[in-house]
Coordinates of C-alpha atoms and ligand atoms in Angstrom, one line a residue:
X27 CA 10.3 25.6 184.9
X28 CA 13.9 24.8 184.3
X29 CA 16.1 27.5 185.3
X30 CA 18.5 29.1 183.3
X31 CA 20.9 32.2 182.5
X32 CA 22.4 34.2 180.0
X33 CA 25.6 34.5 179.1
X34 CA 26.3 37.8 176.4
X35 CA 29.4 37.1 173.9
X36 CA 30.4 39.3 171.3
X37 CA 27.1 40.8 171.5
X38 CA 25.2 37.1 171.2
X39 CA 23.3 36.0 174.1
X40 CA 23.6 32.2 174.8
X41 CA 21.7 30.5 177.6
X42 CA 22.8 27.9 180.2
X43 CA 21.1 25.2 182.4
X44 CA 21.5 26.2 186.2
X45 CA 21.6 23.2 188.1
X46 CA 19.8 22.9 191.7
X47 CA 21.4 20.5 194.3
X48 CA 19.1 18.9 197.2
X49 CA 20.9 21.5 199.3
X50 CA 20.1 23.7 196.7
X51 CA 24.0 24.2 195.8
X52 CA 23.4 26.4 192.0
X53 CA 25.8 25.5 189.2
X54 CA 25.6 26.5 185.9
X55 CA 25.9 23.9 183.8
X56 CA 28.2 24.6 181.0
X57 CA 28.9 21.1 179.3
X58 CA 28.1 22.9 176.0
X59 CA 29.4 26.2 176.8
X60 CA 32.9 25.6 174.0
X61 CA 30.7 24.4 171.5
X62 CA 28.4 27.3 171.2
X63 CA 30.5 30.0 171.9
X64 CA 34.5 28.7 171.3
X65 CA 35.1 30.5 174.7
X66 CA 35.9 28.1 177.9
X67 CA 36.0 29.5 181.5
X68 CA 39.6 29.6 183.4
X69 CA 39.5 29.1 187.5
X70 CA 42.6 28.8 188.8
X71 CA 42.2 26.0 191.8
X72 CA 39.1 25.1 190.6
X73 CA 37.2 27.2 193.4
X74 CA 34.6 28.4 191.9
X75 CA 34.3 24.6 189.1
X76 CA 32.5 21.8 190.2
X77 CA 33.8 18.6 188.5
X78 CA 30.7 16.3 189.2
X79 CA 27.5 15.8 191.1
X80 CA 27.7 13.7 194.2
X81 CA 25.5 12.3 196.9
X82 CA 28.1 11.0 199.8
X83 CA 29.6 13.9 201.6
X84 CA 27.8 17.6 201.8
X85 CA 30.0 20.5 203.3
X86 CA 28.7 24.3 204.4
X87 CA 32.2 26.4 204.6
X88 CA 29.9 29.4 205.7
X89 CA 27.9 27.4 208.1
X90 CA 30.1 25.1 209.4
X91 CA 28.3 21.9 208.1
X92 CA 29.6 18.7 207.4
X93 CA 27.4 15.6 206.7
X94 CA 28.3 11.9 205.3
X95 CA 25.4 10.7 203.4
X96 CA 23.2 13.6 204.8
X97 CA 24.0 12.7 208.9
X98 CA 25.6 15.1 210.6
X99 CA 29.3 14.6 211.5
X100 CA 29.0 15.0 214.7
X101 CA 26.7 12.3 215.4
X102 CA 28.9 9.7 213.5
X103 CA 31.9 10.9 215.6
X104 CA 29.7 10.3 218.5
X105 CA 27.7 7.2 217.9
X106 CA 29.4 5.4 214.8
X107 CA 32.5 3.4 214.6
X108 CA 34.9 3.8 211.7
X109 CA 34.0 0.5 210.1
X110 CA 30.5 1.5 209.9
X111 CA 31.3 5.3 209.0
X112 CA 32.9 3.5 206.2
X113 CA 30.3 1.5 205.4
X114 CA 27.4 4.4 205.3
X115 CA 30.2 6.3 202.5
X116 CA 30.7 4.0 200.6
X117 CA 27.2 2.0 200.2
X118 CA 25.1 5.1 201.0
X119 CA 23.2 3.6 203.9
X120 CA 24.1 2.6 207.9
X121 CA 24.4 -1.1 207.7
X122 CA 21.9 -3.9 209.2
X123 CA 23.9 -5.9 211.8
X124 CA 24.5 -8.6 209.4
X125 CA 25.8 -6.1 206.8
X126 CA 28.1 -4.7 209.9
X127 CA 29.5 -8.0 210.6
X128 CA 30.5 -8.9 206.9
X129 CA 31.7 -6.3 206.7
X130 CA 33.8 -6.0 209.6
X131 CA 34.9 -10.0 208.8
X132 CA 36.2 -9.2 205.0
X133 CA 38.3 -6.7 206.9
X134 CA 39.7 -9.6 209.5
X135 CA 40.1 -12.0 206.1
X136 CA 42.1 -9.3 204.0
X137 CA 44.0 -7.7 206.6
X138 CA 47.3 -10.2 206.4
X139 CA 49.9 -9.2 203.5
X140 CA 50.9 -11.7 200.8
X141 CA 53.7 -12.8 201.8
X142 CA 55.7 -11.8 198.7
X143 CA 54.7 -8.3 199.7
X144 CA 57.7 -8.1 202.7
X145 CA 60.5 -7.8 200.5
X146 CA 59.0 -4.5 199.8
X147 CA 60.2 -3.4 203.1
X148 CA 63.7 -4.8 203.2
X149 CA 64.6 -2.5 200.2
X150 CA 62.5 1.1 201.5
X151 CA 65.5 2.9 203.3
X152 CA 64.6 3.4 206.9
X153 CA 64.3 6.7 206.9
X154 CA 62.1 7.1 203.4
X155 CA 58.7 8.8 204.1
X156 CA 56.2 6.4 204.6
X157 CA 53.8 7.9 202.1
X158 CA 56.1 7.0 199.3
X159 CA 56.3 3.6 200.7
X160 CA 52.5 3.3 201.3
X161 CA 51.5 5.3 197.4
X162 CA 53.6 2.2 196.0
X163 CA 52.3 -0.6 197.8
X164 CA 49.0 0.5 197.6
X165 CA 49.6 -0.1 193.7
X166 CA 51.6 -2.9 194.1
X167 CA 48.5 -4.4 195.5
X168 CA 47.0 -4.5 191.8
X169 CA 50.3 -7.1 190.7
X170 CA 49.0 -9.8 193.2
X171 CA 45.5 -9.2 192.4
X172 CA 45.2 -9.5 188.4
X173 CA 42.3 -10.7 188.6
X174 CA 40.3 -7.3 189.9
X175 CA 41.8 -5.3 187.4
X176 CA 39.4 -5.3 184.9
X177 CA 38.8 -1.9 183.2
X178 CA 34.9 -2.6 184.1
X179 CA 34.9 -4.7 187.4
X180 CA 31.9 -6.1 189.2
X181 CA 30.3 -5.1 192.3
X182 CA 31.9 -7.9 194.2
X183 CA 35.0 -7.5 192.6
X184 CA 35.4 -3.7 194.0
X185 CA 33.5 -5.1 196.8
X186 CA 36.5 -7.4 197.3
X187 CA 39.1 -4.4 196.6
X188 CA 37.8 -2.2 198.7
X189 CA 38.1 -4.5 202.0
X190 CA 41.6 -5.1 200.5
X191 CA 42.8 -1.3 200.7
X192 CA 40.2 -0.4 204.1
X193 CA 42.1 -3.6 205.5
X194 CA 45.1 -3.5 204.3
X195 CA 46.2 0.2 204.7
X196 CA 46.4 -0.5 208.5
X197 CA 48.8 -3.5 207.4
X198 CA 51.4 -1.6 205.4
X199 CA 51.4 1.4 207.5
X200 CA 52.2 -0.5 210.6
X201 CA 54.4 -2.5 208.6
X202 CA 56.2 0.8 207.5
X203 CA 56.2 2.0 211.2
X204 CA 58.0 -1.0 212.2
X205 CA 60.4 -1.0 209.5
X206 CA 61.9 2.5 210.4
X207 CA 62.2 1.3 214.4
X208 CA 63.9 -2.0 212.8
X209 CA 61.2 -3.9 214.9
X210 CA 60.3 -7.0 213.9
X211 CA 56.6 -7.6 212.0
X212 CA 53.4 -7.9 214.0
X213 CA 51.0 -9.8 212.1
X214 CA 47.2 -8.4 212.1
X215 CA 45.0 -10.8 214.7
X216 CA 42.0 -12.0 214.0
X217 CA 40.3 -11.1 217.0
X218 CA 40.7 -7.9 217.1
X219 CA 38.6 -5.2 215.9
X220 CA 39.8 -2.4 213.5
X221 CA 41.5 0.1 215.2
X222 CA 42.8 -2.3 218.1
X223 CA 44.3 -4.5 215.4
X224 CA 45.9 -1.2 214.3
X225 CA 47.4 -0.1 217.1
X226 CA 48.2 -4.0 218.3
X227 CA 50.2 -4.1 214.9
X228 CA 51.8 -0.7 215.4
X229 CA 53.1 -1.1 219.3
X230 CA 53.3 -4.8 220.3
X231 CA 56.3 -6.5 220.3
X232 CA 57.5 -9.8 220.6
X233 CA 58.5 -9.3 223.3
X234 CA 55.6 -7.6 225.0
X235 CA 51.9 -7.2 223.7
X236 CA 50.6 -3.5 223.9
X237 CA 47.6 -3.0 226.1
X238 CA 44.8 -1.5 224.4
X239 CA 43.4 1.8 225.8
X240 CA 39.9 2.1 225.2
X241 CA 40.4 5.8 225.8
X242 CA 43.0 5.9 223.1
X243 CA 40.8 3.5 220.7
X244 CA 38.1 6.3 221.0
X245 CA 40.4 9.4 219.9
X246 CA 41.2 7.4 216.8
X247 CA 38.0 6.4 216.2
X248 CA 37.1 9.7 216.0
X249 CA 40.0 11.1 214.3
X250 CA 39.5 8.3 211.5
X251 CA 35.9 8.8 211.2
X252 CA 36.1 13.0 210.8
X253 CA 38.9 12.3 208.1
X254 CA 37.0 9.9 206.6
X255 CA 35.5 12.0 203.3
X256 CA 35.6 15.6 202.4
X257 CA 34.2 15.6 199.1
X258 CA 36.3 17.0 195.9
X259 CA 39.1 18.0 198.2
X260 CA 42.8 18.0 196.2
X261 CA 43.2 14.4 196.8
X262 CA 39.4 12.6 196.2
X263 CA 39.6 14.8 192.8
X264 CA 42.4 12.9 191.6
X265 CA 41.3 9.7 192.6
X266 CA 38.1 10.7 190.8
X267 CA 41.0 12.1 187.8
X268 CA 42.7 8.8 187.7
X269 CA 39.5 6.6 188.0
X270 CA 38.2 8.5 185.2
X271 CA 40.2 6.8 182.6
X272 CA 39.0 3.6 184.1
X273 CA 42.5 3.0 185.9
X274 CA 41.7 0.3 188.6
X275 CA 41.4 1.1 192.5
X276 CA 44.5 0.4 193.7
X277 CA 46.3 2.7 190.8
X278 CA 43.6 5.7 191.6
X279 CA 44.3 5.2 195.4
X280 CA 47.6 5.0 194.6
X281 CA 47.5 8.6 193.3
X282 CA 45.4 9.8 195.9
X283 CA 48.0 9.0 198.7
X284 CA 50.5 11.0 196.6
X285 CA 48.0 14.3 196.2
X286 CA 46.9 14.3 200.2
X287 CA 50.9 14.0 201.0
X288 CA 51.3 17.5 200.0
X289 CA 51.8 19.9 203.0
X290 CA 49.1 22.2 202.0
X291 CA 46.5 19.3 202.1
X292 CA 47.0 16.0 204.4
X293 CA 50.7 16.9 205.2
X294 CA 50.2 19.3 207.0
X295 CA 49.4 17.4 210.6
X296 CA 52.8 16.8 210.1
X297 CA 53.6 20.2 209.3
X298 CA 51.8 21.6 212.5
X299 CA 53.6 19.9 214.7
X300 CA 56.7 20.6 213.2
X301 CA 55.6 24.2 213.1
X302 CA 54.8 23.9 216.9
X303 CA 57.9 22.1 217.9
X304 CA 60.0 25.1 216.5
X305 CA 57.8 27.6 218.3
X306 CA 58.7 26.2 221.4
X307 CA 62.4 26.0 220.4
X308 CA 62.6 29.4 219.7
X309 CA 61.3 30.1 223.0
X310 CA 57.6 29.9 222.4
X311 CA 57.5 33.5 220.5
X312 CA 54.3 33.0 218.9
X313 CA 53.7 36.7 217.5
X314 CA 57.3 36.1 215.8
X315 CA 55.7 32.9 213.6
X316 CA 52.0 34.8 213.2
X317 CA 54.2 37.7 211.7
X318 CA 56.2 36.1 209.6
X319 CA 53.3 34.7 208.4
X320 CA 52.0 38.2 207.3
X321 CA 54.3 39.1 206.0
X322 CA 53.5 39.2 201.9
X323 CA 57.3 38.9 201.3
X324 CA 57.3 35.5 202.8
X325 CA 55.6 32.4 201.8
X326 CA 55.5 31.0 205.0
X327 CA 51.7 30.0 206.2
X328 CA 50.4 29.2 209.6
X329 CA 50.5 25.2 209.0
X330 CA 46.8 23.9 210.3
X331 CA 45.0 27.4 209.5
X332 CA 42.8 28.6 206.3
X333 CA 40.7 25.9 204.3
X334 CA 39.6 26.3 200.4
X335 CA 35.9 25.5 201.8
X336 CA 35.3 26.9 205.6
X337 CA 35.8 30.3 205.7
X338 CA 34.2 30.4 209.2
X339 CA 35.5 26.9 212.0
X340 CA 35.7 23.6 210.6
X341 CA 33.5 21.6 212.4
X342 CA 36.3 18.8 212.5
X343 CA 38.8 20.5 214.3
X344 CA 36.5 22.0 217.3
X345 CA 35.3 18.1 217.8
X346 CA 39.4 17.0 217.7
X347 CA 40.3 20.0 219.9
X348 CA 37.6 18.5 222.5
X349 CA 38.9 14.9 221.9
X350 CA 42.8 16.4 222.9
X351 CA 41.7 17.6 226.3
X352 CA 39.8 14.9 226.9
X353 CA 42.4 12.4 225.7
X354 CA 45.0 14.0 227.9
X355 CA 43.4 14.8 230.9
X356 CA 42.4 11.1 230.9
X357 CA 46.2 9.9 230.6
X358 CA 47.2 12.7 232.2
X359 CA 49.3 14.0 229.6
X360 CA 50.6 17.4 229.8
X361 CA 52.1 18.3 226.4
X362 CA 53.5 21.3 226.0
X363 CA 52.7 22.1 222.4
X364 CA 48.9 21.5 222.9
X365 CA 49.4 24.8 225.4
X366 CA 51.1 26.7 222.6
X367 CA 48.1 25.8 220.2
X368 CA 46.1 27.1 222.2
X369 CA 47.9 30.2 223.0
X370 CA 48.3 30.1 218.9
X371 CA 45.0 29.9 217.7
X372 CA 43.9 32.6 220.2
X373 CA 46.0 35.2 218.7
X374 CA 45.2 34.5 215.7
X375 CA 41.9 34.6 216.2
X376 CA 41.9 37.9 217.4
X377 CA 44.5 38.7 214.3
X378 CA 42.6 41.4 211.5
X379 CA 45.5 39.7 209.3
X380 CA 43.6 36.4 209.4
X381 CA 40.0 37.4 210.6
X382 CA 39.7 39.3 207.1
X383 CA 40.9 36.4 205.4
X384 CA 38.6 34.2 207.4
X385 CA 41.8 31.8 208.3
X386 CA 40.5 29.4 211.1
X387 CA 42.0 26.3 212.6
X388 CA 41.4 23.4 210.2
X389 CA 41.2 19.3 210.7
X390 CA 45.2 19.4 210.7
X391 CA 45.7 21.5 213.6
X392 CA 44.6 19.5 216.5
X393 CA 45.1 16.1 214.9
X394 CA 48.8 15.5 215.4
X395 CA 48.6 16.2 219.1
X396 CA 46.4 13.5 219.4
X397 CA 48.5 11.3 217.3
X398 CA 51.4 11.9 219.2
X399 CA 50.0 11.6 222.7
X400 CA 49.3 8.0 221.3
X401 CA 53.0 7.2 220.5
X402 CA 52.8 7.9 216.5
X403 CA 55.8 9.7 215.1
X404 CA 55.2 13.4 213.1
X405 CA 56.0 11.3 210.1
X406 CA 53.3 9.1 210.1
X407 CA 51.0 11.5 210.4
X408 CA 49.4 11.9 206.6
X409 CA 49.7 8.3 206.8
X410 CA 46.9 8.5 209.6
X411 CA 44.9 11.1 207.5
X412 CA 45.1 8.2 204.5
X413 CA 43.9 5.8 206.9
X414 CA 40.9 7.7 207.7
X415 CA 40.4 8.7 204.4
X416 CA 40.5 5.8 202.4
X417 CA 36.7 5.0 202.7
X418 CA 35.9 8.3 201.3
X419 CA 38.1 7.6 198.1
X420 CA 36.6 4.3 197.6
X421 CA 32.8 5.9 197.6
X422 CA 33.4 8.8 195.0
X423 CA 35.4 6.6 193.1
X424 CA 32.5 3.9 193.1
X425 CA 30.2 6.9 192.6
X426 CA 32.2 8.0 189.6
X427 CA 32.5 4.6 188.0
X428 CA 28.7 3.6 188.6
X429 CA 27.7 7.1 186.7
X430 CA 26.7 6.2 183.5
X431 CA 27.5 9.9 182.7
X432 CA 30.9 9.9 183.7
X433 CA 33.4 10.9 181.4
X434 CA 37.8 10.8 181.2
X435 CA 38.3 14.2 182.9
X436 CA 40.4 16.3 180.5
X437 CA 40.3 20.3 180.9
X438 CA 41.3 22.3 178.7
X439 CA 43.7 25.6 179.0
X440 CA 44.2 29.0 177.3
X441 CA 47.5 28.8 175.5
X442 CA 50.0 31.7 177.2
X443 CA 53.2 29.9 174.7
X444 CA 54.9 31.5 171.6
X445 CA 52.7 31.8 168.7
X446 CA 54.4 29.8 165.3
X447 CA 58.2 30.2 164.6
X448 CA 60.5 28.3 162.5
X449 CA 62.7 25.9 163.8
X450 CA 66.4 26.9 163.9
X451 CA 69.2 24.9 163.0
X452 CA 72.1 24.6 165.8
X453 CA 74.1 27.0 163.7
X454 CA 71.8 29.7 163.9
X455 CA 71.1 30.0 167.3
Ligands
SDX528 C1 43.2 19.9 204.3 O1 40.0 20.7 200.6 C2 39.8 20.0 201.7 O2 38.7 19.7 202.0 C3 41.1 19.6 202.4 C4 40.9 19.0 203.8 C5 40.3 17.6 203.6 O3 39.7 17.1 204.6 O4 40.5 16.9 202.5 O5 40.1 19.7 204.6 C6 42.2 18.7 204.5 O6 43.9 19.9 203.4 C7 43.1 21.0 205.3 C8 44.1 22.2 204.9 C9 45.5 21.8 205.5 N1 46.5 22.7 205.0 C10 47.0 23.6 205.8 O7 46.8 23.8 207.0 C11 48.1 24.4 205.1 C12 48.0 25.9 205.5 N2 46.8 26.4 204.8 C13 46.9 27.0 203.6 O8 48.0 26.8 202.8 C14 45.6 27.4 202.8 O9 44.8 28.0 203.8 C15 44.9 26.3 202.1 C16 45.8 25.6 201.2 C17 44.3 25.3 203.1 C18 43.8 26.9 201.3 O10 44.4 27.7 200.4 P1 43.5 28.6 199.4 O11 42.0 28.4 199.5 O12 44.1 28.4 198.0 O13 43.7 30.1 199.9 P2 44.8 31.0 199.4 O14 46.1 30.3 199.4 O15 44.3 31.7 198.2 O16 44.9 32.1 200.6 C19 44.0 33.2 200.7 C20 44.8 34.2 201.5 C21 46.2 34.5 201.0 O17 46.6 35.8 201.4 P3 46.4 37.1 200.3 O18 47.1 36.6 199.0 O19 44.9 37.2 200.1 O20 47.0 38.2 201.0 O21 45.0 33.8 202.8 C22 46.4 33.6 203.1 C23 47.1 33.6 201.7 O22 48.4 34.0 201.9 N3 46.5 32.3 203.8 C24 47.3 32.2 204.8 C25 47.1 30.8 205.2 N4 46.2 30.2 204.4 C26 45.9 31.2 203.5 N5 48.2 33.0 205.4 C27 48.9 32.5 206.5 N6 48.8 31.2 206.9 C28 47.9 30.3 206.3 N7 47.7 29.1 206.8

């Protein structure tokens, strides 16, 4: 029997579809809910809205769940690479071999820029935030590739654009890296595999080739593959937005890169490390920053703590807390800031103020140590998190497009403006 419930409006009862997910998620579906009753709902941050039905990534906030196409995360951090992560998002299934390997080629084929593309760099100031740099070229990509911006592109053709941004991304952003160092350009190799290109791009010189750490290779394969989808988090949503009105890939990436460089969403790695570094400045008075953090007055948060979803740990962050350790007692790092983490998130954790607001340590807290035990400055940081998360765009935006019942997304609002008054001449006023 298909479930429903009642909604009484000015004394009318109306009735609406509930609708049962395979995880058996409820929504009330209320697609018709303006027409019959004039009335629309209001949610401010969309918490308690679902903007679509979707099949790649399902997430428990209570629980503490987080699976990509129905496997848990923690066996794809453990077994998978990040190709093949990407792979399983975006096509829905763990590839054959032969899958894998054309896969992994198209990557090899598109990773070069055109060439046209470097003058990009010569005009970015040095010290410009390489999320601007990487939002533009990311949809600059669509002016050398007219030919996949058709409103209603084929399978291969977003076949074709998605190894161009999955390939690419690693390009530009190394590119970018270089660019603010005023090192010269390494191109990408072709035989070497994803991240290892990556980080070959990133830290060789021409001078001296950078030796790849297979411990290091690991922590970012893991780091890339837990960032890798979260489903309508701020920044997938507007790729979904923007793909909505049948904008191409590169444009809705584009926008993507802009909404995850926010510090309450994918900037904040960058922020938590900042937040750490002036905790340790000030003399590592961690009750000071937890206070002022309290303290309603102030808007200042605890950068790497809270999350819309989990309100208990986020399964990503005790995985990357066990890949710091391990990462630095293997190259025997001993950073100072990962002991104030600690020391941080174990007074908070014993804090009222954030145990009643079920504030726990979130993907971005742990993340930046890792990424800069490996030599990436703070300000790359949401550029790693775009990395990582740049398959997971591609899927729900391949997921939107494919849905025959997809539709422009346009909310509406409840007007809070003046009510009609006459226009008055300069004169008068
Ligand atoms: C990501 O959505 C996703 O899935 C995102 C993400 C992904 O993979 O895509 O997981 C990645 O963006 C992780 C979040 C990274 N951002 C941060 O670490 C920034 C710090 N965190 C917060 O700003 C906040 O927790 C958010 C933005 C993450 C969530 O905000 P919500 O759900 O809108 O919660 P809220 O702002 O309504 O806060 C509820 C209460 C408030 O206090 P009261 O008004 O009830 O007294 O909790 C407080 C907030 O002041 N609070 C914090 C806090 N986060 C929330 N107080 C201090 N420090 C914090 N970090």
């Amino acid at each position: 029997m298909d479930e429903k419930v009642k909604m009484i409006i000015e004394g009318q009862t109306h009735e609406f579809p509930v609708i049962t997910g395979t995880e058996n998620e409820k929504g009330i579906d209320i697609s018709k809910l303006r027409g019959q009753t004039s009335y629309i709902t209001l949610d401010n941050g969309f918490g308690n809205t679902g903007s679509c039905t979707s099949g790649i990534t399902f997430l428990d906030g209570e629980k503490g769940i987080l699976r990509y196409r129905g496997i848990p995360i923690e066996q794809i951090a453990e077994k998978s690479s990040f190709v093949e992560a990407s792979y399983l998002l975006i096509y829905g299934e763990l590839p054959h071999q032969d899958e894998l390997d054309k896969f992994a080629l198209s990557f090899t084929k598109q990773a070069p820029l055109h060439p046209d593309m470097l003058g990009f760099f010569e005009g970015y100031p040095t010290a410009g935030h390489p999320m601007a740099l990487l939002s533009a070229m990311v949809c600059s990509l669509a002016g050398y590739y007219p030919e996949l911006l058709k409103p209603e592109p084929s399978e291969e053709e977003v076949k074709f654009t998605s190894a161009q941004l999955l390939s690419k991304v690693r390009t530009i952003s190394a590119y970018t890296y270089k660019t603010s160092i005023g090192e010269s350009f390494i191109p990408p190799r072709d035989d070497l595999r994803y991240i290892s290109n990556f980080l070959n791009m990133m830290f060789s010189t021409k001078e001296k080739e950078y030796k790849i750490d297979e411990t290091v290779v690991s922590a970012l394969r893991a780091l890339l593959i837990l960032h890798a989808d979260h489903e309508q988090n701020c920044s997938t949503s507007t790729v979904r937005l923007v793909g909505s009105s049948w904008a191409n890939l590169f444009a809705s990436i584009s926008a993507g890169v802009c909404a995850l460089w926010g510090p309450l969403h994918g900037g904040a790695n960058q922020k938590v490390v900042e937040m750490l570094e002036q905790i340790q400045v000030d003399g590592g008075n961690i009750q000071k920053f937890i206070d002022k953090a309290k303290d309603p007055d102030d808007h200042y948060r605890l950068m790497g703590f809270g999350h819309r979803v989990y309100k208990n740990f986020d399964p990503r962050a005790t995985i990357i807390k066990q890949k710091a350790h391990d990462l630095f007692d293997k190259m025997g790092i001993h950073d100072p800031l990962l002991d104030i983490a600690v020391k941080l998130e174990e007074a908070v954790l014993k804090d009222d103020y954030f145990a009643e607001r079920k504030l726990y340590p979130n993907v971005d807290f742990y993340s930046g140590l890792i990424y800069k035990a490996i030599g990436i400055p703070t300000v790359m940081f949401p550029v790693m998190f775009a990395i990582g998360r740049m398959p997971g765009w591609i899927a729900h935006w391949k997921e939107m497009r494919e849905n025959p019942a997809s539709k422009i997304g346009r909310p509406r609002q409840i007007y809070t403006g003046h009510t009609e008054r006459d226009y008055v001449p300069m004169e008068g006023r």
